[in-house]
Short mmCIF file of C-alpha atoms and ligand atoms in Angstrom, two decimals:
data_model
loop_
_atom_site.label_atom_id
_atom_site.label_comp_id
_atom_site.label_asym_id
_atom_site.label_seq_id
_atom_site.Cartn_x
_atom_site.Cartn_y
_atom_site.Cartn_z
CA MET A 1 -6.49 -1.43 18.09
CA ASP A 2 -4.68 -1.70 21.55
CA LYS A 3 -1.78 -3.87 20.61
CA LYS A 4 0.51 -4.35 17.61
CA PHE A 5 -1.07 -6.44 14.76
CA THR A 6 1.28 -9.20 13.74
CA VAL A 7 1.42 -11.92 11.36
CA ARG A 8 -0.14 -14.18 13.84
CA ASP A 9 -3.05 -11.88 13.98
CA LEU A 10 -3.24 -12.18 10.10
CA ALA A 11 -3.70 -15.81 10.17
CA GLU A 12 -5.99 -15.83 12.95
CA MET A 13 -8.44 -13.55 11.12
CA LYS A 14 -8.23 -15.80 8.12
CA ALA A 15 -8.91 -19.03 10.20
CA LYS A 16 -11.96 -17.19 11.88
CA GLY A 17 -13.15 -15.87 8.47
CA GLN A 18 -12.81 -12.24 9.58
CA LYS A 19 -11.88 -9.63 7.32
CA VAL A 20 -8.78 -7.59 7.35
CA VAL A 21 -8.37 -4.10 6.35
CA MET A 22 -5.49 -2.63 4.67
CA LEU A 23 -4.83 0.87 3.31
CA THR A 24 -2.08 2.81 1.95
CA ALA A 25 -0.34 5.63 3.74
CA PHE A 26 2.41 7.53 2.85
CA ASP A 27 3.44 9.88 5.69
CA ALA A 28 3.04 10.03 9.54
CA ALA A 29 -0.33 12.03 9.10
CA THR A 30 -1.99 9.51 6.80
CA ALA A 31 -0.61 6.70 8.89
CA ARG A 32 -2.14 8.07 12.21
CA TRP A 33 -5.51 8.67 10.57
CA ALA A 34 -5.60 5.05 9.45
CA GLN A 35 -4.52 3.51 12.88
CA ASP A 36 -7.01 5.93 14.62
CA ALA A 37 -9.94 4.65 12.23
CA GLY A 38 -9.11 0.95 13.28
CA ILE A 39 -7.12 -0.17 10.03
CA GLU A 40 -4.96 -3.27 10.81
CA MET A 41 -2.36 -3.00 7.83
CA LEU A 42 -0.75 -0.27 6.13
CA LEU A 43 0.85 -0.39 2.85
CA VAL A 44 3.48 2.32 1.83
CA GLY A 45 2.58 1.66 -1.47
CA ASP A 46 4.63 2.47 -4.68
CA SER A 47 1.37 4.28 -6.12
CA MET A 48 2.48 6.99 -3.74
CA GLY A 49 4.44 7.73 -7.04
CA ASN A 50 1.47 8.91 -8.96
CA THR A 51 -0.82 9.92 -6.23
CA VAL A 52 1.25 12.17 -4.06
CA LEU A 53 4.77 12.58 -5.90
CA GLY A 54 3.70 13.54 -9.05
CA TYR A 55 5.00 10.83 -11.50
CA PRO A 56 2.83 9.49 -14.29
CA ASN A 57 3.20 6.04 -12.78
CA THR A 58 4.97 3.94 -10.00
CA LEU A 59 8.38 3.04 -11.96
CA PRO A 60 10.34 6.42 -11.02
CA VAL A 61 9.66 5.97 -7.44
CA THR A 62 13.19 5.36 -5.62
CA LEU A 63 14.49 3.18 -2.76
CA GLU A 64 15.24 6.07 -0.95
CA GLU A 65 11.89 7.91 -1.35
CA SER A 66 10.08 4.54 -0.36
CA LEU A 67 12.24 4.21 2.63
CA ALA A 68 11.73 7.83 3.96
CA HIS A 69 8.02 7.68 3.53
CA THR A 70 7.99 4.02 5.05
CA ALA A 71 9.81 5.56 8.04
CA ALA A 72 7.24 8.41 8.17
CA ALA A 73 4.22 6.23 8.22
CA ARG A 74 5.91 4.04 11.30
CA ARG A 75 6.05 7.27 13.16
CA GLY A 76 2.79 7.85 12.66
CA SER A 77 1.58 4.30 13.69
CA ASP A 78 2.67 2.12 16.11
CA LYS A 79 0.01 -0.61 16.27
CA CYS A 80 -0.61 -1.10 12.43
CA PHE A 81 1.09 -4.09 10.50
CA LEU A 82 3.41 -1.79 8.26
CA VAL A 83 4.40 -3.15 4.87
CA GLY A 84 6.98 -1.43 2.50
CA ASP A 85 6.43 -1.56 -1.12
CA MET A 86 9.59 -2.41 -2.95
CA PRO A 87 9.86 0.20 -5.76
CA PHE A 88 10.69 -1.11 -9.44
CA MET A 89 14.40 -2.42 -9.97
CA THR A 90 15.05 -2.56 -6.39
CA TYR A 91 14.66 -6.35 -6.42
CA GLN A 92 14.75 -7.70 -9.64
CA LEU A 93 18.42 -7.62 -10.62
CA ASP A 94 20.38 -9.57 -7.95
CA ILE A 95 19.29 -11.83 -4.88
CA HIS A 96 21.86 -10.13 -2.56
CA GLU A 97 20.90 -6.57 -3.55
CA ALA A 98 17.17 -7.42 -3.20
CA VAL A 99 17.83 -9.01 0.37
CA ARG A 100 19.73 -6.03 1.56
CA ASN A 101 17.47 -3.63 0.08
CA ALA A 102 14.36 -5.24 1.77
CA GLY A 103 16.18 -5.59 4.87
CA ARG A 104 16.29 -1.59 5.12
CA TYR A 105 12.64 -1.55 5.61
CA LEU A 106 12.90 -3.43 8.57
CA LYS A 107 16.22 -1.98 10.10
CA GLU A 108 15.55 1.54 9.25
CA CYS A 109 11.80 1.94 8.99
CA GLY A 110 10.41 -0.30 11.44
CA ALA A 111 8.41 -2.24 8.63
CA ASP A 112 6.84 -5.49 9.43
CA ALA A 113 7.28 -6.95 6.06
CA VAL A 114 8.02 -6.06 2.53
CA LYS A 115 5.89 -6.33 -0.73
CA LEU A 116 7.18 -7.23 -4.14
CA GLU A 117 5.46 -7.88 -7.56
CA GLY A 118 5.70 -10.96 -9.57
CA GLY A 119 4.95 -14.78 -8.99
CA ARG A 120 7.12 -17.77 -9.85
CA THR A 121 9.92 -15.67 -11.43
CA MET A 122 10.34 -13.98 -8.25
CA LEU A 123 10.71 -17.24 -5.98
CA PRO A 124 14.37 -17.30 -5.38
CA VAL A 125 14.40 -13.83 -4.26
CA ILE A 126 11.41 -14.32 -2.02
CA LYS A 127 12.52 -17.38 -0.55
CA ARG A 128 15.97 -16.08 0.61
CA MET A 129 14.06 -12.99 2.19
CA ILE A 130 11.90 -15.31 4.08
CA GLU A 131 15.12 -17.53 5.06
CA VAL A 132 16.77 -14.57 6.60
CA GLY A 133 13.58 -13.50 8.30
CA ILE A 134 12.13 -10.84 6.30
CA PRO A 135 8.35 -11.44 6.05
CA VAL A 136 7.01 -11.17 2.39
CA VAL A 137 3.66 -10.05 1.01
CA GLY A 138 3.36 -11.21 -2.61
CA HIS A 139 1.69 -9.34 -5.38
CA ILE A 140 0.24 -10.92 -8.38
CA GLY A 141 -2.34 -10.42 -11.29
CA LEU A 142 -2.18 -6.72 -12.58
CA CYS A 143 1.20 -5.63 -11.22
CA PRO A 144 1.40 -1.85 -12.16
CA GLN A 145 5.28 -2.18 -12.11
CA SER A 146 4.68 -3.88 -15.53
CA VAL A 147 2.64 -1.48 -17.03
CA LEU A 148 4.94 -0.51 -20.00
CA LYS A 149 5.35 -4.36 -20.82
CA ASP A 150 1.53 -5.00 -20.60
CA GLY A 151 0.71 -1.76 -22.69
CA GLY A 152 -1.46 -0.51 -20.09
CA TYR A 153 -3.50 -1.91 -16.81
CA ARG A 154 -6.03 -4.58 -17.45
CA VAL A 155 -7.96 -7.48 -15.62
CA HIS A 156 -5.56 -10.58 -15.27
CA GLY A 157 -6.68 -14.16 -15.12
CA LYS A 158 -9.49 -14.12 -17.79
CA ALA A 159 -8.32 -16.58 -20.28
CA ALA A 160 -7.69 -20.24 -18.95
CA GLU A 161 -4.23 -20.17 -19.56
CA GLU A 162 -3.48 -16.94 -17.60
CA ARG A 163 -5.97 -18.13 -14.80
CA GLN A 164 -3.99 -21.27 -14.44
CA ALA A 165 -0.64 -19.41 -14.20
CA LEU A 166 -1.93 -17.29 -11.46
CA ILE A 167 -3.14 -20.36 -9.50
CA ASP A 168 0.33 -21.84 -9.78
CA ASP A 169 1.80 -18.57 -8.78
CA ALA A 170 -0.30 -18.27 -5.95
CA LEU A 171 0.38 -21.72 -4.61
CA ALA A 172 4.21 -21.03 -5.22
CA LEU A 173 4.13 -18.03 -3.12
CA ASP A 174 2.17 -19.53 -0.45
CA ALA A 175 4.66 -22.63 -0.34
CA ALA A 176 7.62 -20.36 -0.07
CA GLY A 177 6.11 -18.89 3.03
CA CYS A 178 4.44 -15.39 1.98
CA CYS A 179 2.38 -14.18 4.77
CA ALA A 180 0.16 -12.67 2.51
CA ILE A 181 -0.63 -12.30 -1.36
CA VAL A 182 -2.09 -9.44 -2.95
CA LEU A 183 -4.43 -10.33 -5.96
CA GLU A 184 -4.99 -7.03 -8.04
CA GLY A 185 -7.27 -7.04 -10.91
CA VAL A 186 -8.33 -10.57 -10.96
CA PRO A 187 -11.50 -11.78 -11.62
CA ARG A 188 -13.59 -12.29 -8.32
CA GLU A 189 -14.40 -15.94 -8.80
CA LEU A 190 -10.61 -16.89 -9.28
CA ALA A 191 -9.61 -14.50 -6.40
CA THR A 192 -11.98 -16.51 -4.03
CA GLU A 193 -11.02 -19.76 -5.42
CA ILE A 194 -7.46 -19.00 -4.74
CA THR A 195 -7.99 -17.62 -1.28
CA GLY A 196 -9.51 -21.05 -0.39
CA MET A 197 -6.34 -22.80 -1.91
CA VAL A 198 -3.80 -20.92 0.07
CA ARG A 199 -2.65 -20.64 3.82
CA ALA A 200 -1.57 -16.98 3.28
CA SER A 201 -4.10 -14.31 3.54
CA THR A 202 -5.26 -12.95 0.27
CA ILE A 203 -5.48 -9.21 0.04
CA GLY A 204 -7.87 -8.02 -2.94
CA ILE A 205 -7.89 -4.88 -4.91
CA GLY A 206 -10.20 -5.10 -7.82
CA ALA A 207 -10.74 -9.02 -6.98
CA GLY A 208 -13.97 -9.04 -5.60
CA SER A 209 -15.02 -9.63 -1.82
CA GLY A 210 -13.98 -13.17 -1.41
CA THR A 211 -10.44 -12.27 -0.28
CA ASP A 212 -9.30 -12.26 3.10
CA ALA A 213 -8.45 -8.59 3.08
CA GLN A 214 -8.97 -5.82 1.00
CA VAL A 215 -6.57 -2.92 0.10
CA GLN A 216 -7.56 0.47 -1.29
CA VAL A 217 -5.48 3.34 -2.20
CA LEU A 218 -5.92 6.43 0.31
CA ALA A 219 -6.00 8.96 -2.60
CA ASP A 220 -9.00 6.95 -4.27
CA LEU A 221 -10.67 6.99 -0.93
CA LEU A 222 -10.33 10.40 0.04
CA GLY A 223 -10.49 11.89 -3.62
CA TYR A 224 -7.42 13.47 -3.18
CA GLY A 225 -6.08 14.16 -6.84
CA GLY A 226 -8.53 16.61 -8.12
CA ASP A 227 -8.48 15.31 -11.69
CA GLY A 228 -11.52 13.10 -11.30
CA TYR A 229 -10.20 10.04 -12.13
CA LEU A 230 -11.31 7.07 -10.10
CA PRO A 231 -10.31 3.45 -11.15
CA ARG A 232 -13.43 1.02 -11.19
CA HIS A 233 -12.02 -1.02 -8.49
CA ALA A 234 -12.22 2.11 -5.94
CA LYS A 235 -14.70 4.08 -3.92
CA CYS A 236 -14.25 7.70 -3.04
CA TYR A 237 -15.85 8.37 0.25
CA VAL A 238 -15.07 12.04 0.59
CA ASN A 239 -14.19 14.84 -1.78
CA PHE A 240 -10.84 16.02 -0.07
CA TYR A 241 -9.72 17.80 -2.85
CA ASP A 242 -12.81 20.01 -2.69
CA LEU A 243 -12.56 20.56 0.88
CA ALA A 244 -8.98 21.39 0.65
CA THR A 245 -9.27 23.86 -1.98
CA LYS A 246 -12.20 25.58 -0.48
CA ALA A 247 -10.42 25.77 2.97
CA ILE A 248 -7.43 27.26 1.26
CA ARG A 249 -9.50 29.61 -0.75
CA CYS A 250 -11.09 31.07 2.70
CA TYR A 251 -7.61 31.40 4.08
CA ALA A 252 -6.21 33.38 1.09
CA ASP A 253 -9.39 35.68 1.14
CA GLU A 254 -9.01 36.32 4.70
CA VAL A 255 -5.57 37.39 4.03
CA ARG A 256 -6.30 39.67 1.23
CA THR A 257 -9.55 41.46 3.24
CA GLY A 258 -7.40 41.54 6.64
CA ALA A 259 -9.68 39.31 8.45
CA PHE A 260 -6.61 36.90 9.12
CA PRO A 261 -4.57 37.14 11.28
CA THR A 262 -6.45 38.71 13.92
CA ASP A 263 -4.90 39.74 17.41
CA LYS A 264 -5.73 36.25 18.48
CA ASN A 265 -3.19 34.77 15.93
CA SER A 266 -0.48 37.08 16.47
CA SER A 267 2.42 37.02 18.85
CA THR A 268 2.94 40.01 21.26
CA ALA A 269 5.09 41.31 23.50
CA ALA A 270 2.78 41.68 26.31
CA PRO A 271 3.28 39.18 29.20
CA LYS A 272 1.14 36.10 29.33
CA LYS A 273 -2.01 36.53 31.67
O1 LIG B 1 1.42 0.44 -4.39
C1 LIG B 1 0.18 0.46 -4.19
O2 LIG B 1 -0.62 1.07 -3.64
C2 LIG B 1 -0.21 -1.26 -4.17
C3 LIG B 1 -1.69 -1.57 -4.13
C4 LIG B 1 -2.49 -1.25 -5.32
C5 LIG B 1 -1.81 -3.12 -3.76
O3 LIG B 1 0.52 -2.04 -4.64
#
């Protein structure tokens, strides 16, 4: 990418039927990898809670953690459209607090938009954010911040009533002016149908190939965790855990045998040649 990806590019790609690729990133290095690999959109997802911060799920992630990681991702990528993912309890309590928190992603981190979970119940908050100039990405279907309420992670929208509720949520978020809507864990036929009904770009995860964009969690894609767990919706392209532990073991062996450091790796008092 030679220029900054914006909401206009997002809308244009939907109009042309071109797929947009989004990936999570959580620091400057991972954001740089993604940008250099041609990714258009980055999400500093609260999934960093369970993939890199060692939490059991996304709920403990704090606003300050999310802001710090979003700012780091911005430092690593100047062209990608960067979305900060608002953590649990930073936007649900009070509209003013929610808008102030959302504004921090733009002012302090250089984010291009914020994402928050929930459909029609979140409309007053979303509308106010958009009114004051904060681009919002909606998120409906499987909402990981509701894992305790739902008793686990499951596909949403199989039953007729839930299916209709998802369509109504998507239409409401679209009418409110969301620039994109994440559809997570939604049957592919429904995700495709919603994609055809809304102006906003749909971003699928576990929702089939009919959405305008796809998002994946970097840790799944790169096989980071080492626990062997891979959600059904994900594909692991490289076993990063194996590569990393092998490299670290080599380093440890070389230190123990004296093979590292060599003179080449050592400081010296001799003048530079
Ligand atoms: O936090 C995250 O990574 C997300 C994606 C799964 C959409 O919300």
